[in-house]
Structure formats: C-alpha cells, structure tokens
Amino acid sequence: MIWQVGIVQACLAPVYCIGKTLCLEALLMTQIEPIRWRNDALELLDQRLLPGQEVYLRLATCLEVAQAIGQMVVRGAPAIGITAAFGMALAAREAGGSLHWRDRLREAGNVLKAARPTAVNLSWAVQQQAELARQQPDAAQAYTELLRAAQALLAQDINDNRRMGQLGAALLPTEGGILTHCNTGSLATGGYGTALGVIRAGFERGYRWQVYVDETRPWLQGARLTAWELQQEGIPFQLNVDSAAGHLMATGKIQAVIVGADRIAANGDTANKIGTYSLAVLAHYHHIPFYVAAPLSTVDFALANGAGIVIEERDEQEVRRCGAQEIAPTAVAVRNPAFDVTPAALITAIITEQGVAHGPFAENLAKLRP
Amino acid sequence: MIWQVGIVQACLAPVYCIGKTLCLEALLMTQIEPIRWRNDALELLDQRLLPGQEVYLRLATCLEVAQAIGQMVVRGAPAIGITAAFGMALAAREAGGSLHWRDRLREAGNVLKAARPTAVNLSWAVQQQAELARQQPDAAQAYTELLRAAQALLAQDINDNRRMGQLGAALLPTEGGILTHCNTGSLATGGYGTALGVIRAGFERGYRWQVYVDETRPWLQGARLTAWELQQEGIPFQLNVDSAAGHLMATGKIQAVIVGADRIAANGDTANKIGTYSLAVLAHYHHIPFYVAAPLSTVDFALANGAGIVIEERDEQEVRRCGAQEIAPTAVAVRNPAFDVTPAALITAIITEQGVAHGPFAENLAKLRP
C-alpha cells in the first residue's frame, strides 16, 4: 500500500432557509470523498486515523482491498459494498492473461466476502460483479466492465442517499433532539450518508434539530467520524457516551432516533452496530420513534428474520484499548460483538431510496423492490 | 501532595466450596486498601492511575482531600464519605491554635461538600463529623475525636459491606450471568464493596456465576478498576462495552443486574453512574431482576424522590479523551452527565447492611432505619 496525504475538497453549500427567515449565510461545506478511483487504483480515506489525520491509502490489488475492509480502513455497510465492487474490478485486472481468470475471480470474491461477515452489501456487491463478469468474453473486458459498474455503484449510492435523505427528513419531526449512533455519513457510504444523510437533509430544509451523537465504543465511529463530518459541515451537535442515551431520553432531550443498518432481514429485523438494539429498547420504553435508514440493497430478502444473521465477534484488543491507550488490565477476557439485532417490532419505519416502509415489514419491504 | 509507591498486601482467601465438592484450592486473594491512615496523614490509592500503576497519594490537609475527591483520586460514594470524614479530622488539626476553629471547620465542611455534588455519603459524613466537633471543647480534642470517628467509619464500612454481601448473595440466583456497571468494589468503599461485595460473597459461597463487567465510559471504572479488582481476586469475568448490555440480555447471557448507588431518595429512586438507568430499562424489558446494593447511609430520607437529585455535569474533556488519547475532534460540544436517576419502579430490591428492601420502598426503606 502506498500512503498519500489527501486534500479534502471544499465547496459552498446551498443557501439555507432556517425557520421563516431566509438565511443568506452560506456555510462552507466539505465534500468528503471516502472512496475514489485515481490513476488506475482505488484510494480509500483511512478512517482509522480520523479525525487526527486525513490520509488516503492507495490499493492496487484485490487482496489489499480485502485487507483494508477487514482492518476497517473503510467501514459502513454501503461503503464496504462499493469498495468490494472496486476490489472485484482489480481482481479482473490481476487475472488478465490467465486462462483460469474466471476461477481466480471467484476466489477473489470469496476472499472479499470473508473480510467482514455481517454487512449484506459486501456479498451483494461481490455477487453483482461476479454475474457481470460471467457475461464477459475475457478478463480485459471484465476489468473494463467491472470498473465501470463499480463507478456507477458509487455514483448511484450518492444519489440514493440524497433521495433517502429527502424521504427521511419528510418523516421526522421538524424540531427537537435527534439521536444517532455510529457513523452513517459520507464516510460510511459513497457520500452524503444514510441516517446521517437524513440528518443532513433536515438541516438543508432548515429544521431546528439538536443532534446527539453516541460516541460508539469500541471503535468510536461517533466520536471520531460522525463528529468530524458534522463539524466539517457546520451542523450543531453534542457528543455523549453511549450509556447516556437513556438519561437523555428520560429528560426529554430526544424526539427521534435514527440509525443505519448492516443487514436487514426480509421481516425487518435489523443488524447494526453494537448498541443499536439497546437504543431501540430505550426508545420503545420512552415512546420515541426509532428509524432505520439504509439502501434497499441492505435488505437481505433471502433471510426470513434476524435469527440467521451472523454477528461478527471482533478482536478483544478493541475493547482493552481505546486507540493507542491501554484501558484494562492485560489479558482480561472480553466480549466484543460488533453488531446486534433489533427486532422489527421495535422499528417505527425503514427508510430506503425506494420509499419508506412501515410494519408489517415482510409485506411492505417487499413492495419497495423495483 | 507527596507521591509514594504503595505495596498492596496479599493474604490467603478462605477455602472455597464450589457446588457440592469441597474445593481445597485456596485462592491468593489481595486485600486492597484504597484509603488508609499512615503517619499522621491520609493515604489514597490513586485510582486515576490504575490499573497501570499502584501509587498512594499522601494528603496532610483538608484542601488536599477536597481536591483529591474532586479530581477522582478516590471515587465511589462510600469511599468519598470516608475520605471526607478524614478530611474533617485534618481540618480540625489545621484549625488548632485558632480562636475561630469552629468557623474554620464549618468552612472546611463546605469545601468538602462542594467537591462532588451527587453522592449523599459525602455530605452525610461531613455532617456527622461537624456534629461530633460541636461537642468538643477545643480543636485538639476535636482532631482526636474526628480522627477516631473516621477510622471507625472505615472499619464499619468494611463490616457493613460484608453483611450486605451476604444478604445480597442470598437473594441472587446461584448460577448464571451477573452484569455490573462502574466500580463498586474495595476501591469504591472502605473495602470489600457494595454491588461487587455481593458478587464477591457469591463466589465465596461457590456460586456458578459468569460476571459481565460494563467498561463504564467515560471514566472506565469497569475496565480499569472492577476488572483489576476481579483479576486480583481470581474471579472469572468478561469485559464488554456499555452498549453491548442489551445484546447480552437479549441473547440470554444475563440473569441479574447489580449496581451500587450514589444517592437513594426516600422512595427508592436511585442516582448512580451514568448508564445505570439504561441498564434498568433494559433489564425491565427482558424481565431480568435489577438490584441496587448500598449502605443505608446512601439513602437520603430527607429527599422525597429522585427529581430533587442534582446530577453532576463533568468536564467535556472526559468524553473527548480516553485516558491520554484524544478521540474526538478538538472543541466538539459534549454532554457529560456523570450520573442518572433510576426510578424505584425499575428496581427489584435495594440491599443494605440493615436488610433488603423491596417495593414499596418509601415504606420498606424507612423500616430499615436502626
């Protein structure tokens, strides 16, 4: 991997309309590019180093892509899917000249899928690319087509997120406290974001929201990434430890919870970052609506319910440490499930780019399929 | 303050009886002394440095004691109370020779009480010592009596905790997963612990428990202190991030939750470490019993309910950092409530050294008063 310091592009945001007063103060917004194709290689903004450093990793092989996914250089279900699509294109390029290029591409797909087990977008993207490759006469043509498809997927994801943002913002209250967990913004997607895209869209509409950001241990995606994104965009928020969510709800600070998803079963059961389920139970207890925002590709229609979702258990060191800081005695035993499953019954609505589904989800999610 | 590296004393634990088999393997247990009086000064095991370093701070003035409480050299409601009692004794010594020693002692009490606002044990201990001082003819006599009283309080606290441990262990299931939050062990008390004392007593009885320890952000009392104490004593446990509690309950890992308390209102509403309320709601949702263990001095009978409890908001840096590690962008806004209030209705029983109270707590806590 070649390390390269990247420059994040800045552009002027559209004029905001806050309340009834047209506000002409244009905010300096930053267009965050977590995934980009440059000079025949994939470049990923290394999310392990944020917010301290903004560094792009340059990946020229499929194996490097799989490693980057496994090591969480990139994370967030949609972003992982897009990254894997580029990984398949790189695999096709590497297989060029080999008589067995189709076998090698299949192996590459398996390596990519094994990098993270929970997000369905990963296997979905690999599958899509594998099918596209089957239709190609040779590896060179496969490389061209798979690269084009990956780039289209990236562009499509941003468009889908903007659509999801509009649908979600229309659903949420126009003022009050909005709690979110993990990072579901530009960094978790091709750009704009899913749950954070809805928050972004609300602010674009001038909603009077106070955003509350769970820090999201152990990886601190909230403290490191969501806080960084919101700060870049000038959206006001407050950071809190995950366990403060109940207190914030009980004291009337939260009017809605919105999260992303790593895998949604056909019945609406949703696997997402550890802590999502606790939030859903707390929201239910406090009669606060609980929303999931995710592209329809996150719905695994082959999976009847959440019982079949494999929950990734990650390295114990992630809990024993906080960044470089040792926080627990050496060698203590750790439980480190990366995800949990929120039953559909606790979810108010699932927001996708194809529309919003309310319960019964088995029926209403299926209706959204194009 | 003079820094001094302390040696933690080791002794042999009593023979354990596990299940029906008498087990002769005596465990090497460590007697942790968080608070001790040595050579005319108070020594506190600096809990900010654990588990990395075991260092005693030597405090010779009341102001140093107040600062140590405010900076969380010592924490945990009972331990803070005992420390403050020694602080009052030191104040009496400092006031020796002054005609206005009673005024100075009153001022010292106010300084101590202001160091942490939530724990009732602090103001309770200051009040007890102030009353004792009023009965003394001069400052020298007050010093002698207040020091004796502080030492008696320390000894009494350990005895009370052992009693609480027995009462609590009799109440809990004899096997299964026990989840605890924050640190309520020797380090939070004079020794042995409240909620962790109950866990300790269960293991002394040979219960087949799997202890789950919430890491307890932002101060990580679970990861740093509870994990350290349990490791010292050879009690098996697993550490988890706070937000994993819901997932652990939903997957059947937890059969009881037990926590300590910083202040209990007359009706049973309980202020405790941030995250306690979330756990209580989660336990309620999963039909898991939720226990509070605290000395009766933690009950503020003058306070009708939890609405009157002042919740300390601590420094934003505690959330922006994890130890020395910066984890969030500089200057992000933070909510850092140190405690939350769990309504009595979510509490199965309150375990005190005077007996166990079930609801209605207003009636049944009052009955425990000696």
mmCIF file of N, CA, C and O in Angstrom, chain B residues 181-227:
data_model
loop_
_atom_site.group_PDB
_atom_site.id
_atom_site.type_symbol
_atom_site.label_atom_id
_atom_site.label_comp_id
_atom_site.label_asym_id
_atom_site.label_seq_id
_atom_site.Cartn_x
_atom_site.Cartn_y
_atom_site.Cartn_z
ATOM 1 N N HIS B 181 -22.019 -2.635 36.654
ATOM 2 C CA HIS B 181 -21.648 -1.380 35.990
ATOM 3 C C HIS B 181 -20.747 -0.607 36.944
ATOM 4 O O HIS B 181 -20.892 -0.697 38.145
ATOM 5 N N CYS B 182 -19.828 0.138 36.395
ATOM 6 C CA CYS B 182 -18.940 1.005 37.179
ATOM 7 C C CYS B 182 -18.096 0.167 38.146
ATOM 8 O O CYS B 182 -17.908 -1.038 37.934
ATOM 9 N N ASN B 183 -17.546 0.779 39.169
ATOM 10 C CA ASN B 183 -16.803 0.035 40.187
ATOM 11 C C ASN B 183 -17.438 0.275 41.537
ATOM 12 O O ASN B 183 -17.606 1.421 41.975
ATOM 13 N N THR B 184 -17.811 -0.818 42.175
ATOM 14 C CA THR B 184 -18.470 -0.761 43.475
ATOM 15 C C THR B 184 -17.760 -1.704 44.433
ATOM 16 O O THR B 184 -18.356 -2.250 45.340
ATOM 17 N N GLY B 185 -16.462 -1.894 44.189
ATOM 18 C CA GLY B 185 -15.715 -2.867 44.974
ATOM 19 C C GLY B 185 -14.939 -2.228 46.101
ATOM 20 O O GLY B 185 -15.319 -1.183 46.637
ATOM 21 N N SER B 186 -13.825 -2.856 46.467
ATOM 22 C CA SER B 186 -12.972 -2.334 47.531
ATOM 23 C C SER B 186 -12.586 -0.898 47.239
ATOM 24 O O SER B 186 -12.506 -0.061 48.139
ATOM 25 N N LEU B 187 -12.357 -0.603 45.970
ATOM 26 C CA LEU B 187 -11.875 0.728 45.596
ATOM 27 C C LEU B 187 -12.934 1.808 45.774
ATOM 28 O O LEU B 187 -12.614 2.988 45.863
ATOM 29 N N ALA B 188 -14.203 1.410 45.795
ATOM 30 C CA ALA B 188 -15.287 2.393 45.902
ATOM 31 C C ALA B 188 -15.738 2.563 47.341
ATOM 32 O O ALA B 188 -16.606 3.384 47.625
ATOM 33 N N THR B 189 -15.167 1.764 48.225
ATOM 34 C CA THR B 189 -15.646 1.704 49.608
ATOM 35 C C THR B 189 -14.431 1.672 50.546
ATOM 36 O O THR B 189 -13.306 1.902 50.109
ATOM 37 N N GLY B 190 -14.681 1.368 51.800
ATOM 38 C CA GLY B 190 -13.556 1.159 52.713
ATOM 39 C C GLY B 190 -12.837 -0.138 52.377
ATOM 40 O O GLY B 190 -11.646 -0.308 52.638
ATOM 41 N N GLY B 191 -13.557 -1.069 51.766
ATOM 42 C CA GLY B 191 -13.024 -2.377 51.402
ATOM 43 C C GLY B 191 -14.183 -3.327 51.148
ATOM 44 O O GLY B 191 -15.308 -3.069 51.580
ATOM 45 N N TYR B 192 -13.962 -4.386 50.402
ATOM 46 C CA TYR B 192 -14.944 -5.427 50.063
ATOM 47 C C TYR B 192 -15.933 -4.983 49.004
ATOM 48 O O TYR B 192 -16.046 -5.627 47.972
ATOM 49 N N GLY B 193 -16.640 -3.896 49.218
ATOM 50 C CA GLY B 193 -17.514 -3.390 48.159
ATOM 51 C C GLY B 193 -18.992 -3.577 48.424
ATOM 52 O O GLY B 193 -19.392 -4.347 49.300
ATOM 53 N N THR B 194 -19.800 -2.880 47.639
ATOM 54 C CA THR B 194 -21.264 -2.952 47.765
ATOM 55 C C THR B 194 -21.796 -3.969 46.738
ATOM 56 O O THR B 194 -21.895 -5.152 47.052
ATOM 57 N N ALA B 195 -22.086 -3.525 45.513
ATOM 58 C CA ALA B 195 -22.547 -4.481 44.495
ATOM 59 C C ALA B 195 -21.453 -5.514 44.213
ATOM 60 O O ALA B 195 -21.733 -6.713 44.099
ATOM 61 N N LEU B 196 -20.216 -5.066 44.140
ATOM 62 C CA LEU B 196 -19.127 -6.015 43.893
ATOM 63 C C LEU B 196 -18.884 -6.876 45.142
ATOM 64 O O LEU B 196 -18.407 -8.008 45.032
ATOM 65 N N GLY B 197 -19.244 -6.363 46.313
ATOM 66 C CA GLY B 197 -19.184 -7.156 47.541
ATOM 67 C C GLY B 197 -20.165 -8.326 47.472
ATOM 68 O O GLY B 197 -19.861 -9.437 47.908
ATOM 69 N N VAL B 198 -21.339 -8.069 46.903
ATOM 70 C CA VAL B 198 -22.335 -9.143 46.729
ATOM 71 C C VAL B 198 -21.771 -10.194 45.768
ATOM 72 O O VAL B 198 -21.886 -11.409 46.012
ATOM 73 N N ILE B 199 -21.129 -9.744 44.701
ATOM 74 C CA ILE B 199 -20.529 -10.674 43.736
ATOM 75 C C ILE B 199 -19.433 -11.483 44.422
ATOM 76 O O ILE B 199 -19.356 -12.713 44.283
ATOM 77 N N ARG B 200 -18.602 -10.802 45.197
ATOM 78 C CA ARG B 200 -17.549 -11.452 45.964
ATOM 79 C C ARG B 200 -18.145 -12.511 46.914
ATOM 80 O O ARG B 200 -17.658 -13.637 46.990
ATOM 81 N N ALA B 201 -19.211 -12.145 47.596
ATOM 82 C CA ALA B 201 -19.846 -13.072 48.546
ATOM 83 C C ALA B 201 -20.410 -14.286 47.810
ATOM 84 O O ALA B 201 -20.328 -15.421 48.306
ATOM 85 N N GLY B 202 -20.961 -14.057 46.623
ATOM 86 C CA GLY B 202 -21.487 -15.168 45.824
ATOM 87 C C GLY B 202 -20.375 -16.153 45.482
ATOM 88 O O GLY B 202 -20.561 -17.378 45.579
ATOM 89 N N PHE B 203 -19.218 -15.638 45.099
ATOM 90 C CA PHE B 203 -18.101 -16.530 44.767
ATOM 91 C C PHE B 203 -17.574 -17.232 46.010
ATOM 92 O O PHE B 203 -17.171 -18.391 45.957
ATOM 93 N N GLU B 204 -17.590 -16.559 47.140
ATOM 94 C CA GLU B 204 -17.172 -17.193 48.400
ATOM 95 C C GLU B 204 -18.109 -18.358 48.746
ATOM 96 O O GLU B 204 -17.705 -19.334 49.347
ATOM 97 N N ARG B 205 -19.372 -18.222 48.319
ATOM 98 C CA ARG B 205 -20.348 -19.293 48.559
ATOM 99 C C ARG B 205 -20.287 -20.383 47.485
ATOM 100 O O ARG B 205 -21.061 -21.336 47.547
ATOM 101 N N GLY B 206 -19.460 -20.171 46.484
ATOM 102 C CA GLY B 206 -19.336 -21.180 45.431
ATOM 103 C C GLY B 206 -20.363 -21.081 44.326
ATOM 104 O O GLY B 206 -20.569 -22.032 43.570
ATOM 105 N N TYR B 207 -21.025 -19.951 44.199
ATOM 106 C CA TYR B 207 -21.998 -19.786 43.128
ATOM 107 C C TYR B 207 -21.309 -19.912 41.769
ATOM 108 O O TYR B 207 -20.174 -19.502 41.600
ATOM 109 N N ARG B 208 -22.046 -20.428 40.814
ATOM 110 C CA ARG B 208 -21.507 -20.588 39.455
ATOM 111 C C ARG B 208 -21.939 -19.392 38.603
ATOM 112 O O ARG B 208 -22.875 -19.471 37.830
ATOM 113 N N TRP B 209 -21.236 -18.312 38.796
ATOM 114 C CA TRP B 209 -21.581 -17.086 38.087
ATOM 115 C C TRP B 209 -20.579 -16.787 36.985
ATOM 116 O O TRP B 209 -19.382 -17.051 37.106
ATOM 117 N N GLN B 210 -21.093 -16.194 35.908
ATOM 118 C CA GLN B 210 -20.232 -15.540 34.928
ATOM 119 C C GLN B 210 -20.479 -14.048 35.098
ATOM 120 O O GLN B 210 -21.604 -13.578 34.896
ATOM 121 N N VAL B 211 -19.459 -13.335 35.513
ATOM 122 C CA VAL B 211 -19.625 -11.896 35.730
ATOM 123 C C VAL B 211 -19.366 -11.151 34.421
ATOM 124 O O VAL B 211 -18.392 -11.436 33.719
ATOM 125 N N TYR B 212 -20.253 -10.238 34.083
ATOM 126 C CA TYR B 212 -20.072 -9.343 32.933
ATOM 127 C C TYR B 212 -19.841 -7.938 33.470
ATOM 128 O O TYR B 212 -20.613 -7.460 34.305
ATOM 129 N N VAL B 213 -18.780 -7.319 33.000
ATOM 130 C CA VAL B 213 -18.393 -6.004 33.500
ATOM 131 C C VAL B 213 -18.544 -4.960 32.391
ATOM 132 O O VAL B 213 -17.856 -5.033 31.369
ATOM 133 N N ASP B 214 -19.436 -4.009 32.601
ATOM 134 C CA ASP B 214 -19.537 -2.854 31.692
ATOM 135 C C ASP B 214 -18.271 -2.016 31.829
ATOM 136 O O ASP B 214 -17.858 -1.702 32.950
ATOM 137 N N GLU B 215 -17.693 -1.590 30.721
ATOM 138 C CA GLU B 215 -16.451 -0.822 30.846
ATOM 139 C C GLU B 215 -16.678 0.541 31.511
ATOM 140 O O GLU B 215 -15.807 1.047 32.197
ATOM 141 N N THR B 216 -17.884 1.096 31.325
ATOM 142 C CA THR B 216 -18.293 2.313 32.038
ATOM 143 C C THR B 216 -17.542 3.564 31.599
ATOM 144 O O THR B 216 -16.729 4.141 32.335
ATOM 145 N N ARG B 217 -17.834 3.948 30.357
ATOM 146 C CA ARG B 217 -17.326 5.235 29.870
ATOM 147 C C ARG B 217 -18.052 6.363 30.593
ATOM 148 O O ARG B 217 -19.177 6.173 31.033
ATOM 149 N N PRO B 218 -17.484 7.565 30.752
ATOM 150 C CA PRO B 218 -16.180 7.934 30.213
ATOM 151 C C PRO B 218 -14.975 7.591 31.098
ATOM 152 O O PRO B 218 -13.859 7.573 30.607
ATOM 153 N N TRP B 219 -15.207 7.317 32.369
ATOM 154 C CA TRP B 219 -14.073 7.142 33.267
ATOM 155 C C TRP B 219 -13.543 5.718 33.283
ATOM 156 O O TRP B 219 -12.537 5.435 33.903
ATOM 157 N N LEU B 220 -14.263 4.817 32.672
ATOM 158 C CA LEU B 220 -13.817 3.425 32.535
ATOM 159 C C LEU B 220 -13.559 2.746 33.875
ATOM 160 O O LEU B 220 -12.647 1.931 34.005
ATOM 161 N N GLN B 221 -14.410 3.042 34.849
ATOM 162 C CA GLN B 221 -14.234 2.402 36.163
ATOM 163 C C GLN B 221 -14.372 0.895 36.062
ATOM 164 O O GLN B 221 -13.770 0.170 36.850
ATOM 165 N N GLY B 222 -15.203 0.417 35.114
ATOM 166 C CA GLY B 222 -15.357 -1.029 34.944
ATOM 167 C C GLY B 222 -14.100 -1.654 34.372
ATOM 168 O O GLY B 222 -13.555 -2.617 34.913
ATOM 169 N N ALA B 223 -13.616 -1.088 33.253
ATOM 170 C CA ALA B 223 -12.441 -1.642 32.563
ATOM 171 C C ALA B 223 -11.185 -1.500 33.417
ATOM 172 O O ALA B 223 -10.358 -2.408 33.479
ATOM 173 N N ARG B 224 -11.052 -0.362 34.086
ATOM 174 C CA ARG B 224 -9.811 -0.095 34.808
ATOM 175 C C ARG B 224 -9.834 -0.673 36.218
ATOM 176 O O ARG B 224 -8.875 -1.288 36.659
ATOM 177 N N LEU B 225 -10.958 -0.481 36.924
ATOM 178 C CA LEU B 225 -10.965 -0.770 38.356
ATOM 179 C C LEU B 225 -11.641 -2.096 38.697
ATOM 180 O O LEU B 225 -11.067 -2.925 39.409
ATOM 181 N N THR B 226 -12.863 -2.303 38.195
ATOM 182 C CA THR B 226 -13.543 -3.563 38.501
ATOM 183 C C THR B 226 -12.765 -4.732 37.895
ATOM 184 O O THR B 226 -12.564 -5.759 38.554
ATOM 185 N N ALA B 227 -12.321 -4.574 36.664
ATOM 186 C CA ALA B 227 -11.535 -5.639 36.019
ATOM 187 C C ALA B 227 -10.269 -5.917 36.832
ATOM 188 O O ALA B 227 -9.891 -7.067 37.052
#
